[in-house]
Amino acid sequence: DLDFAPEEDVSIDLEWGNRSFSGRWSRILSPVLFGSLTAYYSEYESGSALTFFDTPIRFSTRIRDPSHKGDLDYFAHSDHAFSAGFLLTRYAFSFREAFNQQAQREFDREPYRFDLYMQDEWGIDALTRLEVGVRGSYFAEGNFWALMPRFAASRVVTPNFRVKLGGGAYR
């Protein structure tokens, strides 16, 4: 809370904070199959209150995103692993604006996002690794679909030096 000289009749109050937590359950399903489920939550809130010559102005923002994630890892061989999984997030966006105690703008949206992914990683030889994968993503706000391929290759040149090349589509 900032207070200016009494004759100016101006004050500014800024508040913000965030909270998050997560939990994970992991399980060895077989000697070559590992699975995990993760749930996490984060929340961000901010508020601004300004008063100029007895005229209050208020802004507030809140973003929540509880998510659930599942992963499976299959180790076909010591040099070959396959992984797949999903991510589901339900967002909650909120914005409020008030001028002189009258609501001006209010915005509330609760879209969700759903992703599926697969990745194959293998050692071509003792010095070379290759990763190929794809992620499919759906975002409900705007009915947005995306398919995002990924690729990475690395080669050990010396015991202390490795070259890596990677790329993909990210949205």
PDB file of C-alpha atoms in Angstrom:
ATOM      1  CA  ASP A   1       0.000   0.000   0.000  1.00  0.00           C
ATOM      2  CA  LEU A   2       1.572   3.267  -1.111  1.00  0.00           C
ATOM      3  CA  ASP A   3       0.294   6.465   0.410  1.00  0.00           C
ATOM      4  CA  PHE A   4       1.152   9.828  -1.053  1.00  0.00           C
ATOM      5  CA  ALA A   5       1.116  13.180   0.692  1.00  0.00           C
ATOM      6  CA  PRO A   6      -2.252  13.731   2.407  1.00  0.00           C
ATOM      7  CA  GLU A   7      -3.094  16.682   0.180  1.00  0.00           C
ATOM      8  CA  GLU A   8      -2.771  14.490  -2.957  1.00  0.00           C
ATOM      9  CA  ASP A   9      -5.507  12.003  -1.918  1.00  0.00           C
ATOM     10  CA  VAL A  10      -3.868   9.154  -3.883  1.00  0.00           C
ATOM     11  CA  SER A  11      -3.213   5.538  -2.826  1.00  0.00           C
ATOM     12  CA  ILE A  12      -2.073   2.373  -4.605  1.00  0.00           C
ATOM     13  CA  ASP A  13      -2.514  -1.149  -3.220  1.00  0.00           C
ATOM     14  CA  LEU A  14      -0.951  -4.070  -5.121  1.00  0.00           C
ATOM     15  CA  GLU A  15      -1.441  -7.687  -4.050  1.00  0.00           C
ATOM     16  CA  TRP A  16      -0.456 -10.888  -5.796  1.00  0.00           C
ATOM     17  CA  GLY A  17       0.357 -14.473  -4.986  1.00  0.00           C
ATOM     18  CA  ASN A  18       0.400 -17.997  -6.235  1.00  0.00           C
ATOM     19  CA  ARG A  19      -0.176 -21.490  -4.923  1.00  0.00           C
ATOM     20  CA  SER A  20       0.717 -24.852  -6.336  1.00  0.00           C
ATOM     21  CA  PHE A  21       0.883 -28.464  -5.329  1.00  0.00           C
ATOM     22  CA  SER A  22       1.321 -31.816  -6.985  1.00  0.00           C
ATOM     23  CA  GLY A  23       1.135 -35.505  -6.288  1.00  0.00           C
ATOM     24  CA  ARG A  24       2.545 -38.428  -8.213  1.00  0.00           C
ATOM     25  CA  TRP A  25       1.936 -42.144  -8.161  1.00  0.00           C
ATOM     26  CA  SER A  26       4.501 -44.355  -9.907  1.00  0.00           C
ATOM     27  CA  ARG A  27       4.512 -48.065 -10.439  1.00  0.00           C
ATOM     28  CA  ILE A  28       6.739 -50.673 -12.017  1.00  0.00           C
ATOM     29  CA  LEU A  29       4.147 -52.642 -13.977  1.00  0.00           C
ATOM     30  CA  SER A  30       6.588 -55.284 -15.271  1.00  0.00           C
ATOM     31  CA  PRO A  31      10.368 -55.594 -15.691  1.00  0.00           C
ATOM     32  CA  VAL A  32      10.098 -53.556 -18.924  1.00  0.00           C
ATOM     33  CA  LEU A  33       7.057 -51.308 -18.260  1.00  0.00           C
ATOM     34  CA  PHE A  34       6.912 -48.293 -15.933  1.00  0.00           C
ATOM     35  CA  GLY A  35       3.855 -46.081 -15.373  1.00  0.00           C
ATOM     36  CA  SER A  36       3.037 -42.910 -13.493  1.00  0.00           C
ATOM     37  CA  LEU A  37       0.041 -40.680 -12.844  1.00  0.00           C
ATOM     38  CA  THR A  38       0.488 -37.081 -11.760  1.00  0.00           C
ATOM     39  CA  ALA A  39      -2.038 -34.523 -10.563  1.00  0.00           C
ATOM     40  CA  TYR A  40      -1.058 -30.921 -10.062  1.00  0.00           C
ATOM     41  CA  TYR A  41      -2.678 -27.590  -9.443  1.00  0.00           C
ATOM     42  CA  SER A  42      -1.495 -24.024  -9.715  1.00  0.00           C
ATOM     43  CA  GLU A  43      -3.266 -20.757  -9.087  1.00  0.00           C
ATOM     44  CA  TYR A  44      -2.167 -17.182  -9.606  1.00  0.00           C
ATOM     45  CA  GLU A  45      -4.071 -14.154  -8.305  1.00  0.00           C
ATOM     46  CA  SER A  46      -3.364 -10.454  -8.506  1.00  0.00           C
ATOM     47  CA  GLY A  47      -5.288  -7.389  -7.471  1.00  0.00           C
ATOM     48  CA  SER A  48      -4.680  -3.692  -7.884  1.00  0.00           C
ATOM     49  CA  ALA A  49      -6.607  -0.982  -6.094  1.00  0.00           C
ATOM     50  CA  LEU A  50      -5.956   2.653  -6.937  1.00  0.00           C
ATOM     51  CA  THR A  51      -7.683   5.667  -5.511  1.00  0.00           C
ATOM     52  CA  PHE A  52      -7.293   9.067  -7.107  1.00  0.00           C
ATOM     53  CA  PHE A  53      -9.180  11.969  -5.515  1.00  0.00           C
ATOM     54  CA  ASP A  54     -11.800   9.670  -3.945  1.00  0.00           C
ATOM     55  CA  THR A  55     -12.295   7.699  -7.213  1.00  0.00           C
ATOM     56  CA  PRO A  56     -11.491   3.987  -6.748  1.00  0.00           C
ATOM     57  CA  ILE A  57     -10.172   1.885  -9.626  1.00  0.00           C
ATOM     58  CA  ARG A  58      -9.903  -1.900  -9.174  1.00  0.00           C
ATOM     59  CA  PHE A  59      -8.378  -4.694 -11.280  1.00  0.00           C
ATOM     60  CA  SER A  60      -8.190  -8.385 -10.428  1.00  0.00           C
ATOM     61  CA  THR A  61      -6.896 -11.416 -12.288  1.00  0.00           C
ATOM     62  CA  ARG A  62      -7.064 -15.103 -11.430  1.00  0.00           C
ATOM     63  CA  ILE A  63      -5.681 -18.072 -13.357  1.00  0.00           C
ATOM     64  CA  ARG A  64      -6.182 -21.658 -12.195  1.00  0.00           C
ATOM     65  CA  ASP A  65      -5.007 -24.786 -13.984  1.00  0.00           C
ATOM     66  CA  PRO A  66      -5.624 -28.179 -12.407  1.00  0.00           C
ATOM     67  CA  SER A  67      -3.991 -30.884 -14.540  1.00  0.00           C
ATOM     68  CA  HIS A  68      -3.766 -34.662 -14.768  1.00  0.00           C
ATOM     69  CA  LYS A  69      -0.940 -36.444 -16.534  1.00  0.00           C
ATOM     70  CA  GLY A  70      -0.244 -40.086 -17.299  1.00  0.00           C
ATOM     71  CA  ASP A  71       2.956 -41.622 -18.663  1.00  0.00           C
ATOM     72  CA  LEU A  72       4.007 -45.111 -19.749  1.00  0.00           C
ATOM     73  CA  ASP A  73       7.607 -46.059 -20.478  1.00  0.00           C
ATOM     74  CA  TYR A  74       8.414 -49.329 -22.221  1.00  0.00           C
ATOM     75  CA  PHE A  75      12.042 -50.457 -22.228  1.00  0.00           C
ATOM     76  CA  ALA A  76      12.188 -52.873 -25.153  1.00  0.00           C
ATOM     77  CA  HIS A  77      15.978 -53.194 -24.884  1.00  0.00           C
ATOM     78  CA  SER A  78      18.790 -51.434 -23.041  1.00  0.00           C
ATOM     79  CA  ASP A  79      19.224 -49.208 -26.144  1.00  0.00           C
ATOM     80  CA  HIS A  80      15.569 -48.831 -27.110  1.00  0.00           C
ATOM     81  CA  ALA A  81      12.735 -47.196 -25.167  1.00  0.00           C
ATOM     82  CA  PHE A  82       9.222 -46.158 -26.124  1.00  0.00           C
ATOM     83  CA  SER A  83       7.121 -43.689 -24.129  1.00  0.00           C
ATOM     84  CA  ALA A  84       3.553 -42.454 -24.437  1.00  0.00           C
ATOM     85  CA  GLY A  85       1.229 -40.383 -22.350  1.00  0.00           C
ATOM     86  CA  PHE A  86      -1.504 -37.803 -21.962  1.00  0.00           C
ATOM     87  CA  LEU A  87      -2.073 -34.437 -20.325  1.00  0.00           C
ATOM     88  CA  LEU A  88      -5.478 -32.965 -19.454  1.00  0.00           C
ATOM     89  CA  THR A  89      -5.693 -29.393 -18.113  1.00  0.00           C
ATOM     90  CA  ARG A  90      -8.829 -27.451 -17.221  1.00  0.00           C
ATOM     91  CA  TYR A  91      -8.019 -23.731 -17.158  1.00  0.00           C
ATOM     92  CA  ALA A  92     -10.033 -21.059 -15.367  1.00  0.00           C
ATOM     93  CA  PHE A  93      -9.285 -17.465 -16.398  1.00  0.00           C
ATOM     94  CA  SER A  94     -10.951 -14.537 -14.648  1.00  0.00           C
ATOM     95  CA  PHE A  95     -10.484 -10.784 -15.029  1.00  0.00           C
ATOM     96  CA  ARG A  96     -12.406  -7.963 -13.331  1.00  0.00           C
ATOM     97  CA  GLU A  97     -12.169  -4.198 -13.755  1.00  0.00           C
ATOM     98  CA  ALA A  98     -14.158  -1.570 -11.859  1.00  0.00           C
ATOM     99  CA  PHE A  99     -14.085   2.218 -12.027  1.00  0.00           C
ATOM    100  CA  ASN A 100     -15.718   4.306  -9.301  1.00  0.00           C
ATOM    101  CA  GLN A 101     -17.309   1.130  -7.870  1.00  0.00           C
ATOM    102  CA  GLN A 102     -19.009   0.329 -11.212  1.00  0.00           C
ATOM    103  CA  ALA A 103     -18.067  -2.891 -13.023  1.00  0.00           C
ATOM    104  CA  GLN A 104     -16.446  -2.091 -16.378  1.00  0.00           C
ATOM    105  CA  ARG A 105     -15.149  -5.379 -17.767  1.00  0.00           C
ATOM    106  CA  GLU A 106     -15.584  -8.961 -16.670  1.00  0.00           C
ATOM    107  CA  PHE A 107     -13.988 -11.903 -18.398  1.00  0.00           C
ATOM    108  CA  ASP A 108     -14.411 -15.566 -17.442  1.00  0.00           C
ATOM    109  CA  ARG A 109     -13.309 -18.554 -19.524  1.00  0.00           C
ATOM    110  CA  GLU A 110     -12.860 -22.211 -18.606  1.00  0.00           C
ATOM    111  CA  PRO A 111     -11.357 -23.975 -21.623  1.00  0.00           C
ATOM    112  CA  TYR A 112      -9.540 -27.270 -21.446  1.00  0.00           C
ATOM    113  CA  ARG A 113      -6.520 -28.701 -23.182  1.00  0.00           C
ATOM    114  CA  PHE A 114      -5.884 -32.346 -24.026  1.00  0.00           C
ATOM    115  CA  ASP A 115      -2.558 -33.699 -25.288  1.00  0.00           C
ATOM    116  CA  LEU A 116      -1.405 -37.161 -26.353  1.00  0.00           C
ATOM    117  CA  TYR A 117       2.214 -37.959 -27.074  1.00  0.00           C
ATOM    118  CA  MET A 118       4.423 -40.821 -28.254  1.00  0.00           C
ATOM    119  CA  GLN A 119       8.205 -40.962 -28.473  1.00  0.00           C
ATOM    120  CA  ASP A 120      10.670 -43.615 -29.603  1.00  0.00           C
ATOM    121  CA  GLU A 121      14.271 -43.383 -28.446  1.00  0.00           C
ATOM    122  CA  TRP A 122      17.012 -45.748 -29.434  1.00  0.00           C
ATOM    123  CA  GLY A 123      20.746 -46.089 -29.556  1.00  0.00           C
ATOM    124  CA  ILE A 124      21.810 -46.650 -33.135  1.00  0.00           C
ATOM    125  CA  ASP A 125      25.253 -47.674 -31.882  1.00  0.00           C
ATOM    126  CA  ALA A 126      27.332 -47.037 -28.757  1.00  0.00           C
ATOM    127  CA  LEU A 127      27.887 -43.373 -29.726  1.00  0.00           C
ATOM    128  CA  THR A 128      24.674 -42.340 -31.527  1.00  0.00           C
ATOM    129  CA  ARG A 129      21.142 -41.809 -30.154  1.00  0.00           C
ATOM    130  CA  LEU A 130      17.988 -40.952 -32.069  1.00  0.00           C
ATOM    131  CA  GLU A 131      14.620 -39.709 -30.727  1.00  0.00           C
ATOM    132  CA  VAL A 132      11.491 -39.417 -32.855  1.00  0.00           C
ATOM    133  CA  GLY A 133       8.133 -38.384 -31.466  1.00  0.00           C
ATOM    134  CA  VAL A 134       4.839 -36.689 -32.038  1.00  0.00           C
ATOM    135  CA  ARG A 135       2.421 -34.747 -29.822  1.00  0.00           C
ATOM    136  CA  GLY A 136      -1.211 -34.114 -30.645  1.00  0.00           C
ATOM    137  CA  SER A 137      -2.884 -31.246 -28.829  1.00  0.00           C
ATOM    138  CA  TYR A 138      -6.453 -29.945 -28.624  1.00  0.00           C
ATOM    139  CA  PHE A 139      -7.366 -26.604 -27.027  1.00  0.00           C
ATOM    140  CA  ALA A 140     -11.114 -26.121 -26.572  1.00  0.00           C
ATOM    141  CA  GLU A 141     -11.107 -22.305 -26.761  1.00  0.00           C
ATOM    142  CA  GLY A 142     -11.304 -21.784 -30.513  1.00  0.00           C
ATOM    143  CA  ASN A 143     -11.516 -25.532 -31.227  1.00  0.00           C
ATOM    144  CA  PHE A 144      -7.760 -25.562 -31.979  1.00  0.00           C
ATOM    145  CA  TRP A 145      -6.011 -28.793 -33.067  1.00  0.00           C
ATOM    146  CA  ALA A 146      -2.260 -29.208 -33.568  1.00  0.00           C
ATOM    147  CA  LEU A 147      -0.003 -32.101 -34.543  1.00  0.00           C
ATOM    148  CA  MET A 148       3.606 -31.478 -33.522  1.00  0.00           C
ATOM    149  CA  PRO A 149       6.395 -33.797 -34.664  1.00  0.00           C
ATOM    150  CA  ARG A 150       9.727 -33.831 -32.811  1.00  0.00           C
ATOM    151  CA  PHE A 151      13.167 -35.142 -33.691  1.00  0.00           C
ATOM    152  CA  ALA A 152      16.574 -35.260 -31.996  1.00  0.00           C
ATOM    153  CA  ALA A 153      19.863 -36.972 -32.819  1.00  0.00           C
ATOM    154  CA  SER A 154      23.085 -36.943 -30.835  1.00  0.00           C
ATOM    155  CA  ARG A 155      26.571 -38.301 -31.424  1.00  0.00           C
ATOM    156  CA  VAL A 156      29.454 -38.604 -28.965  1.00  0.00           C
ATOM    157  CA  VAL A 157      32.536 -37.144 -30.641  1.00  0.00           C
ATOM    158  CA  THR A 158      34.968 -37.451 -27.706  1.00  0.00           C
ATOM    159  CA  PRO A 159      34.429 -38.551 -24.101  1.00  0.00           C
ATOM    160  CA  ASN A 160      33.861 -34.867 -23.173  1.00  0.00           C
ATOM    161  CA  PHE A 161      32.062 -33.626 -26.281  1.00  0.00           C
ATOM    162  CA  ARG A 162      28.742 -34.531 -27.859  1.00  0.00           C
ATOM    163  CA  VAL A 163      26.940 -32.992 -30.837  1.00  0.00           C
ATOM    164  CA  LYS A 164      23.164 -32.833 -30.708  1.00  0.00           C
ATOM    165  CA  LEU A 165      20.661 -31.724 -33.342  1.00  0.00           C
ATOM    166  CA  GLY A 166      16.957 -31.419 -32.620  1.00  0.00           C
ATOM    167  CA  GLY A 167      13.835 -29.730 -33.751  1.00  0.00           C
ATOM    168  CA  GLY A 168      10.107 -29.935 -34.028  1.00  0.00           C
ATOM    169  CA  ALA A 169       6.870 -28.054 -34.146  1.00  0.00           C
ATOM    170  CA  TYR A 170       5.804 -26.472 -30.844  1.00  0.00           C
ATOM    171  CA  ARG A 171       2.533 -24.657 -30.214  1.00  0.00           C
TER     172      ARG A 171
END
